[in-house]
Amino acid sequence: MKIINLELKPVTPIHVWSGIDLVKDIDFVDLGDKVCIIDLDKLLQFIRIEDLVKLTKEKISHVIRKYAQQLRLCKEILDKRSTETANALSQFNPYGVPGSSIKGYLRTALLNYFIENAEKLNVKLKVDGVISALKDELQRNIVMLQTFGNKKRIRHPKYIGASIEGIVRTPRPAKQGAFYDLFQTLVVSDPIKILIHRSVRMLYIKELKSELRDISSKLIECLDPGSMLKYHIQLITPPELSTISSITPEHNMIADLHAIFSDVKILFEALRSFSQKLIKFEINRVEQFEKLQSYVKVLEDLLRPPRECIAIRIGLGAGHKVKTVLLTLKQSGYEDIVTTVQQYMTLYYKRFWDDLTVKLVDMNGKLVGMGWALLCRTKE
């Protein structure tokens, strides 16, 4: 087993949603340049519960604002990096950026690597078979949606998309059951919180047309640049297949991939290749807009990260290119499946599935994209 130590360092604000939206003047109070996160238990120090339950929501909000402004109800006080406010605040994951987010990024990077190097790795037939089966299912679902318009008869997109992992997964030999899955041998710890800086910012969702067009905005809690989270990654050594009976050529192929998969140099090569594609794709999307030139400079700097570091993108605003293999499929001769995916997603969600929106935050007076970070290898 190999252990890799990594540090995550945000370059632009990151938001990983906790699943909770805080309500203004109940769960949080906007104090101008600060936000008070309310500890409702403390409220009972100032008002009896039997009196509290008699109050209307408006009066409860008035009481909470009164004591919050005296900083007597605050569980936390966060810096607010926006002059705007909202009626709800999307809460950041209290556990930081979970290990599952890092593993998800590694998963996508490795799948991209296996697809773009399919011939060299002797898995071209496997890749072609998985993509062909995926395309067939998508085309059947497109017909179902066009004919009946009933989503209940088809699988949800996230489950269909997961079938691409068939490239690195195969049933176990004979009657053993279950699957031999390479991603089960990649274990990422949850973060060890080393240095945490959080703030409240306004997220701007804009459309990339001939000019930037406002679509919507929301108040979010972010992990800021200057923070640092540490992770441990375990690469489990592949089994010795010569001791197992009834091995098929496909199992040998997956085992060969596992040997590559557990090579630390290959892992970082896959990450670096995927990172470069994502950054160049994002530059191409935003470079024409004058208001986003500071963001372009951030992206250009990420193309040349410090030694032992790789740029990654995670959390809200990362976009579907980060979570899929679509960029690599398009560049590797599988343009037809990309077109089929776009057609299916447009029918399923009843809106055109494209790359014409961007999620931005104000950082030091300039608009930048969400979710960029450096993932750096360390000795311990």
GROMACS .gro file of C-alpha atoms in nm, residues 82-372:
model
  291
   82SER     CA    1  -2.010   4.198  -0.013
   83THR     CA    2  -2.221   4.508   0.032
   84GLU     CA    3  -2.527   4.312  -0.083
   85THR     CA    4  -2.744   4.081   0.125
   86ALA     CA    5  -3.009   3.813   0.073
   87ASN     CA    6  -3.285   3.635   0.262
   88ALA     CA    7  -3.092   3.308   0.274
   89LEU     CA    8  -2.730   3.202   0.320
   90SER     CA    9  -2.599   2.875   0.178
   91GLN     CA   10  -2.393   2.718   0.456
   92PHE     CA   11  -2.047   2.578   0.389
   93ASN     CA   12  -1.987   2.214   0.477
   94PRO     CA   13  -1.875   2.223   0.845
   95TYR     CA   14  -1.628   1.939   0.772
   96GLY     CA   15  -1.450   2.141   0.505
   97VAL     CA   16  -1.398   1.995   0.158
   98PRO     CA   17  -1.476   1.625   0.215
   99GLY     CA   18  -1.245   1.351   0.097
  100SER     CA   19  -1.523   1.232  -0.136
  101SER     CA   20  -1.488   1.558  -0.335
  102ILE     CA   21  -1.115   1.497  -0.379
  103LYS     CA   22  -1.174   1.133  -0.473
  104GLY     CA   23  -1.440   1.236  -0.724
  105TYR     CA   24  -1.192   1.468  -0.892
  106LEU     CA   25  -0.923   1.196  -0.896
  107ARG     CA   26  -1.179   0.953  -1.042
  108THR     CA   27  -1.264   1.184  -1.331
  109ALA     CA   28  -0.898   1.265  -1.399
  110LEU     CA   29  -0.805   0.896  -1.415
  111LEU     CA   30  -1.099   0.807  -1.640
  112ASN     CA   31  -0.993   1.088  -1.874
  113TYR     CA   32  -0.637   0.952  -1.871
  114PHE     CA   33  -0.749   0.596  -1.953
  115ILE     CA   34  -0.967   0.719  -2.242
  116GLU     CA   35  -0.709   0.947  -2.402
  117ASN     CA   36  -0.437   0.679  -2.366
  118ALA     CA   37  -0.662   0.381  -2.449
  119GLU     CA   38  -0.449   0.244  -2.733
  120LYS     CA   39  -0.120   0.279  -2.543
  121LEU     CA   40  -0.275   0.105  -2.240
  122ASN     CA   41  -0.431  -0.171  -2.455
  123VAL     CA   42  -0.786  -0.089  -2.337
  124LYS     CA   43  -0.924   0.054  -2.663
  125LEU     CA   44  -1.173  -0.232  -2.712
  126LYS     CA   45  -1.293  -0.197  -2.353
  127VAL     CA   46  -1.337   0.179  -2.387
  128ASP     CA   47  -1.515   0.144  -2.722
  129GLY     CA   48  -1.750  -0.118  -2.576
  130VAL     CA   49  -1.842   0.090  -2.270
  131ILE     CA   50  -1.902   0.404  -2.476
  132SER     CA   51  -2.106   0.214  -2.736
  133ALA     CA   52  -2.330   0.066  -2.464
  134LEU     CA   53  -2.369   0.411  -2.307
  135LYS     CA   54  -2.465   0.564  -2.640
  136ASP     CA   55  -2.724   0.289  -2.704
  137GLU     CA   56  -2.888   0.351  -2.364
  138LEU     CA   57  -2.892   0.727  -2.418
  139GLN     CA   58  -3.051   0.690  -2.761
  140ARG     CA   59  -3.321   0.459  -2.620
  141ASN     CA   60  -3.391   0.713  -2.346
  142ILE     CA   61  -3.410   0.997  -2.598
  143VAL     CA   62  -3.678   0.805  -2.788
  144MET     CA   63  -3.866   0.739  -2.461
  145LEU     CA   64  -3.856   1.108  -2.365
  146GLN     CA   65  -3.961   1.223  -2.711
  147THR     CA   66  -4.242   0.966  -2.730
  148PHE     CA   67  -4.379   0.956  -2.376
  149GLY     CA   68  -4.205   1.239  -2.189
  150ASN     CA   69  -4.198   1.013  -1.881
  151LYS     CA   70  -3.878   1.024  -1.675
  152LYS     CA   71  -3.995   0.736  -1.455
  153ARG     CA   72  -3.925   0.487  -1.733
  154ILE     CA   73  -3.555   0.574  -1.757
  155ARG     CA   74  -3.254   0.594  -1.526
  156HIS     CA   75  -3.148   0.925  -1.376
  157PRO     CA   76  -2.855   1.088  -1.566
  158LYS     CA   77  -2.612   1.041  -1.275
  159TYR     CA   78  -2.665   0.662  -1.284
  160ILE     CA   79  -2.628   0.648  -1.660
  161GLY     CA   80  -2.310   0.854  -1.637
  162ALA     CA   81  -2.169   0.618  -1.376
  163SER     CA   82  -2.166   0.341  -1.637
  164ILE     CA   83  -1.854   0.501  -1.788
  165GLU     CA   84  -1.673   0.354  -1.487
  166GLY     CA   85  -1.716   0.018  -1.660
  167ILE     CA   86  -1.377   0.104  -1.811
  168VAL     CA   87  -1.217   0.022  -1.474
  169ARG     CA   88  -1.467  -0.230  -1.337
  170THR     CA   89  -1.556  -0.588  -1.423
  171PRO     CA   90  -1.745  -0.875  -1.252
  172ARG     CA   91  -1.529  -1.094  -1.029
  173PRO     CA   92  -1.427  -1.436  -1.162
  174ALA     CA   93  -1.659  -1.737  -1.157
  175LYS     CA   94  -1.919  -1.727  -0.877
  176GLN     CA   95  -1.749  -1.476  -0.647
  177GLY     CA   96  -2.010  -1.209  -0.717
  178ALA     CA   97  -1.976  -0.830  -0.698
  179PHE     CA   98  -1.717  -0.638  -0.901
  180TYR     CA   99  -1.345  -0.588  -0.930
  181ASP     CA  100  -1.344  -0.205  -0.918
  182LEU     CA  101  -1.022  -0.006  -0.932
  183PHE     CA  102  -1.174   0.292  -0.752
  184GLN     CA  103  -1.232   0.077  -0.444
  185THR     CA  104  -0.853   0.062  -0.411
  186LEU     CA  105  -0.824   0.443  -0.394
  187VAL     CA  106  -0.897   0.566  -0.040
  188VAL     CA  107  -0.904   0.939   0.043
  189SER     CA  108  -0.927   1.054   0.404
  190ASP     CA  109  -1.156   1.332   0.516
  191PRO     CA  110  -0.965   1.657   0.572
  192ILE     CA  111  -0.749   1.736   0.868
  193LYS     CA  112  -0.834   2.101   0.930
  194ILE     CA  113  -0.506   2.285   0.949
  195LEU     CA  114  -0.585   2.645   0.859
  196ILE     CA  115  -0.940   2.765   0.794
  197HIS     CA  116  -1.051   3.109   0.673
  198ARG     CA  117  -1.420   3.146   0.587
  199SER     CA  118  -1.623   3.442   0.473
  200VAL     CA  119  -1.965   3.530   0.334
  201ARG     CA  120  -1.976   3.641  -0.029
  202MET     CA  121  -2.232   3.705  -0.300
  203LEU     CA  122  -2.225   3.450  -0.581
  204TYR     CA  123  -2.311   3.594  -0.923
  205ILE     CA  124  -2.444   3.365  -1.195
  206LYS     CA  125  -2.390   3.523  -1.536
  207GLU     CA  126  -2.454   3.422  -1.894
  208LEU     CA  127  -2.167   3.435  -2.142
  209LYS     CA  128  -2.325   3.593  -2.449
  210SER     CA  129  -2.189   3.888  -2.649
  211GLU     CA  130  -2.165   4.051  -2.307
  212LEU     CA  131  -2.199   3.928  -1.948
  213ARG     CA  132  -2.567   3.906  -1.862
  214ASP     CA  133  -2.692   3.878  -1.502
  215ILE     CA  134  -2.904   3.570  -1.435
  216SER     CA  135  -2.921   3.543  -1.056
  217SER     CA  136  -2.723   3.571  -0.735
  218LYS     CA  137  -2.712   3.408  -0.393
  219LEU     CA  138  -2.533   3.458  -0.062
  220ILE     CA  139  -2.286   3.180   0.020
  221GLU     CA  140  -2.036   3.090   0.289
  222CYS     CA  141  -1.692   3.021   0.139
  223LEU     CA  142  -1.358   2.867   0.220
  224ASP     CA  143  -1.115   3.147   0.135
  225PRO     CA  144  -0.763   3.166  -0.010
  226GLY     CA  145  -0.516   3.141   0.275
  227SER     CA  146  -0.683   2.825   0.406
  228MET     CA  147  -0.516   2.484   0.392
  229LEU     CA  148  -0.655   2.133   0.435
  230LYS     CA  149  -0.448   1.817   0.456
  231TYR     CA  150  -0.547   1.473   0.320
  232HIS     CA  151  -0.401   1.124   0.313
  233ILE     CA  152  -0.449   0.909   0.002
  234GLN     CA  153  -0.399   0.533   0.013
  235LEU     CA  154  -0.330   0.338  -0.307
  236ILE     CA  155  -0.398  -0.027  -0.225
  237THR     CA  156  -0.159  -0.272  -0.392
  238PRO     CA  157  -0.327  -0.487  -0.661
  239PRO     CA  158  -0.373  -0.860  -0.589
  240GLU     CA  159  -0.147  -1.124  -0.742
  241LEU     CA  160  -0.376  -1.268  -1.009
  242SER     CA  161  -0.158  -1.572  -1.079
  243THR     CA  162  -0.288  -1.724  -0.755
  244ILE     CA  163  -0.653  -1.691  -0.867
  245SER     CA  164  -0.821  -1.944  -1.094
  246SER     CA  165  -1.059  -1.874  -1.386
  247ILE     CA  166  -0.902  -1.542  -1.484
  248THR     CA  167  -1.037  -1.403  -1.810
  249PRO     CA  168  -0.852  -1.168  -2.047
  250GLU     CA  169  -1.070  -0.884  -1.918
  251HIS     CA  170  -0.959  -0.946  -1.559
  252ASN     CA  171  -0.598  -0.944  -1.671
  253MET     CA  172  -0.661  -0.614  -1.852
  254ILE     CA  173  -0.816  -0.458  -1.540
  255ALA     CA  174  -0.525  -0.590  -1.333
  256ASP     CA  175  -0.280  -0.429  -1.576
  257LEU     CA  176  -0.471  -0.102  -1.538
  258HIS     CA  177  -0.450  -0.141  -1.161
  259ALA     CA  178  -0.072  -0.161  -1.179
  260ILE     CA  179  -0.077   0.167  -1.374
  261PHE     CA  180  -0.343   0.310  -1.144
  262SER     CA  181  -0.128   0.254  -0.835
  263ASP     CA  182   0.173   0.430  -0.990
  264VAL     CA  183   0.201   0.768  -0.817
  265LYS     CA  184   0.368   0.926  -1.122
  266ILE     CA  185   0.079   0.817  -1.344
  267LEU     CA  186  -0.173   0.952  -1.093
  268PHE     CA  187  -0.012   1.296  -1.103
  269GLU     CA  188   0.029   1.282  -1.480
  270ALA     CA  189  -0.345   1.215  -1.508
  271LEU     CA  190  -0.423   1.502  -1.272
  272ARG     CA  191  -0.194   1.741  -1.457
  273SER     CA  192  -0.336   1.651  -1.799
  274PHE     CA  193  -0.696   1.693  -1.681
  275SER     CA  194  -0.611   2.019  -1.506
  276GLN     CA  195  -0.455   2.170  -1.818
  277LYS     CA  196  -0.761   2.080  -2.026
  278LEU     CA  197  -1.001   2.237  -1.777
  279ILE     CA  198  -0.802   2.559  -1.742
  280LYS     CA  199  -0.762   2.605  -2.118
  281PHE     CA  200  -1.132   2.534  -2.169
  282GLU     CA  201  -1.222   2.797  -1.907
  283ILE     CA  202  -0.984   3.055  -2.057
  284ASN     CA  203  -1.144   3.001  -2.395
  285ARG     CA  204  -1.489   3.064  -2.242
  286VAL     CA  205  -1.412   3.388  -2.061
  287GLU     CA  206  -1.114   3.559  -2.228
  288GLN     CA  207  -1.329   3.781  -2.453
  289PHE     CA  208  -1.489   3.964  -2.158
  290GLU     CA  209  -1.313   4.276  -2.031
  291LYS     CA  210  -1.459   4.240  -1.680
  292LEU     CA  211  -1.304   3.893  -1.650
  293GLN     CA  212  -0.945   3.973  -1.746
  294SER     CA  213  -0.831   3.941  -1.382
  295TYR     CA  214  -0.989   3.595  -1.380
  296VAL     CA  215  -0.804   3.509  -1.703
  297LYS     CA  216  -0.478   3.609  -1.531
  298VAL     CA  217  -0.560   3.375  -1.239
  299LEU     CA  218  -0.622   3.092  -1.487
  300GLU     CA  219  -0.300   3.161  -1.679
  301ASP     CA  220  -0.105   3.146  -1.352
  302LEU     CA  221  -0.272   2.810  -1.274
  303LEU     CA  222  -0.128   2.671  -1.598
  304ARG     CA  223   0.213   2.713  -1.429
  305PRO     CA  224   0.156   2.590  -1.073
  306PRO     CA  225   0.435   2.564  -0.815
  307ARG     CA  226   0.647   2.249  -0.815
  308GLU     CA  227   0.467   1.947  -0.659
  309CYS     CA  228   0.131   2.123  -0.705
  310ILE     CA  229  -0.153   2.075  -0.953
  311ALA     CA  230  -0.452   2.305  -1.008
  312ILE     CA  231  -0.793   2.147  -0.949
  313ARG     CA  232  -1.151   2.274  -0.942
  314ILE     CA  233  -1.413   2.156  -0.693
  315GLY     CA  234  -1.741   2.253  -0.532
  316LEU     CA  235  -2.008   2.495  -0.650
  317GLY     CA  236  -1.935   2.651  -0.986
  318ALA     CA  237  -1.695   2.382  -1.105
  319GLY     CA  238  -1.934   2.282  -1.387
  320HIS     CA  239  -2.011   1.952  -1.554
  321LYS     CA  240  -1.681   1.942  -1.746
  322VAL     CA  241  -1.507   1.883  -1.410
  323LYS     CA  242  -1.735   1.592  -1.323
  324THR     CA  243  -1.746   1.418  -1.662
  325VAL     CA  244  -1.518   1.289  -1.937
  326LEU     CA  245  -1.686   1.499  -2.208
  327LEU     CA  246  -1.379   1.712  -2.287
  328THR     CA  247  -1.161   1.406  -2.344
  329LEU     CA  248  -1.430   1.218  -2.539
  330LYS     CA  249  -1.461   1.513  -2.778
  331GLN     CA  250  -1.083   1.528  -2.827
  332SER     CA  251  -1.042   1.150  -2.862
  333GLY     CA  252  -1.270   1.082  -3.158
  334TYR     CA  253  -1.598   1.027  -2.971
  335GLU     CA  254  -1.775   1.349  -3.077
  336ASP     CA  255  -2.099   1.162  -3.152
  337ILE     CA  256  -2.144   1.047  -2.789
  338VAL     CA  257  -2.091   1.408  -2.670
  339THR     CA  258  -2.369   1.526  -2.904
  340THR     CA  259  -2.594   1.243  -2.781
  341VAL     CA  260  -2.530   1.336  -2.416
  342GLN     CA  261  -2.618   1.701  -2.482
  343GLN     CA  262  -2.939   1.602  -2.660
  344TYR     CA  263  -3.042   1.368  -2.378
  345MET     CA  264  -2.964   1.617  -2.099
  346THR     CA  265  -3.156   1.892  -2.280
  347LEU     CA  266  -3.463   1.668  -2.309
  348TYR     CA  267  -3.435   1.544  -1.950
  349TYR     CA  268  -3.396   1.886  -1.785
  350LYS     CA  269  -3.605   2.077  -2.044
  351ARG     CA  270  -3.340   2.341  -2.097
  352PHE     CA  271  -3.043   2.362  -2.332
  353TRP     CA  272  -2.744   2.194  -2.167
  354ASP     CA  273  -2.447   2.413  -2.251
  355ASP     CA  274  -2.146   2.600  -2.112
  356LEU     CA  275  -2.291   2.949  -2.137
  357THR     CA  276  -2.316   3.028  -1.767
  358VAL     CA  277  -2.040   3.105  -1.519
  359LYS     CA  278  -2.046   3.138  -1.140
  360LEU     CA  279  -1.837   3.429  -1.013
  361VAL     CA  280  -1.746   3.595  -0.683
  362ASP     CA  281  -1.580   3.925  -0.603
  363MET     CA  282  -1.224   3.875  -0.480
  364ASN     CA  283  -1.030   4.192  -0.398
  365GLY     CA  284  -1.260   4.397  -0.620
  366LYS     CA  285  -1.233   4.165  -0.923
  367LEU     CA  286  -1.469   3.893  -1.048
  368VAL     CA  287  -1.320   3.542  -1.049
  369GLY     CA  288  -1.456   3.192  -1.099
  370MET     CA  289  -1.541   2.972  -0.802
  371GLY     CA  290  -1.364   2.661  -0.683
  372TRP     CA  291  -1.002   2.676  -0.802
   0.00000   0.00000   0.00000
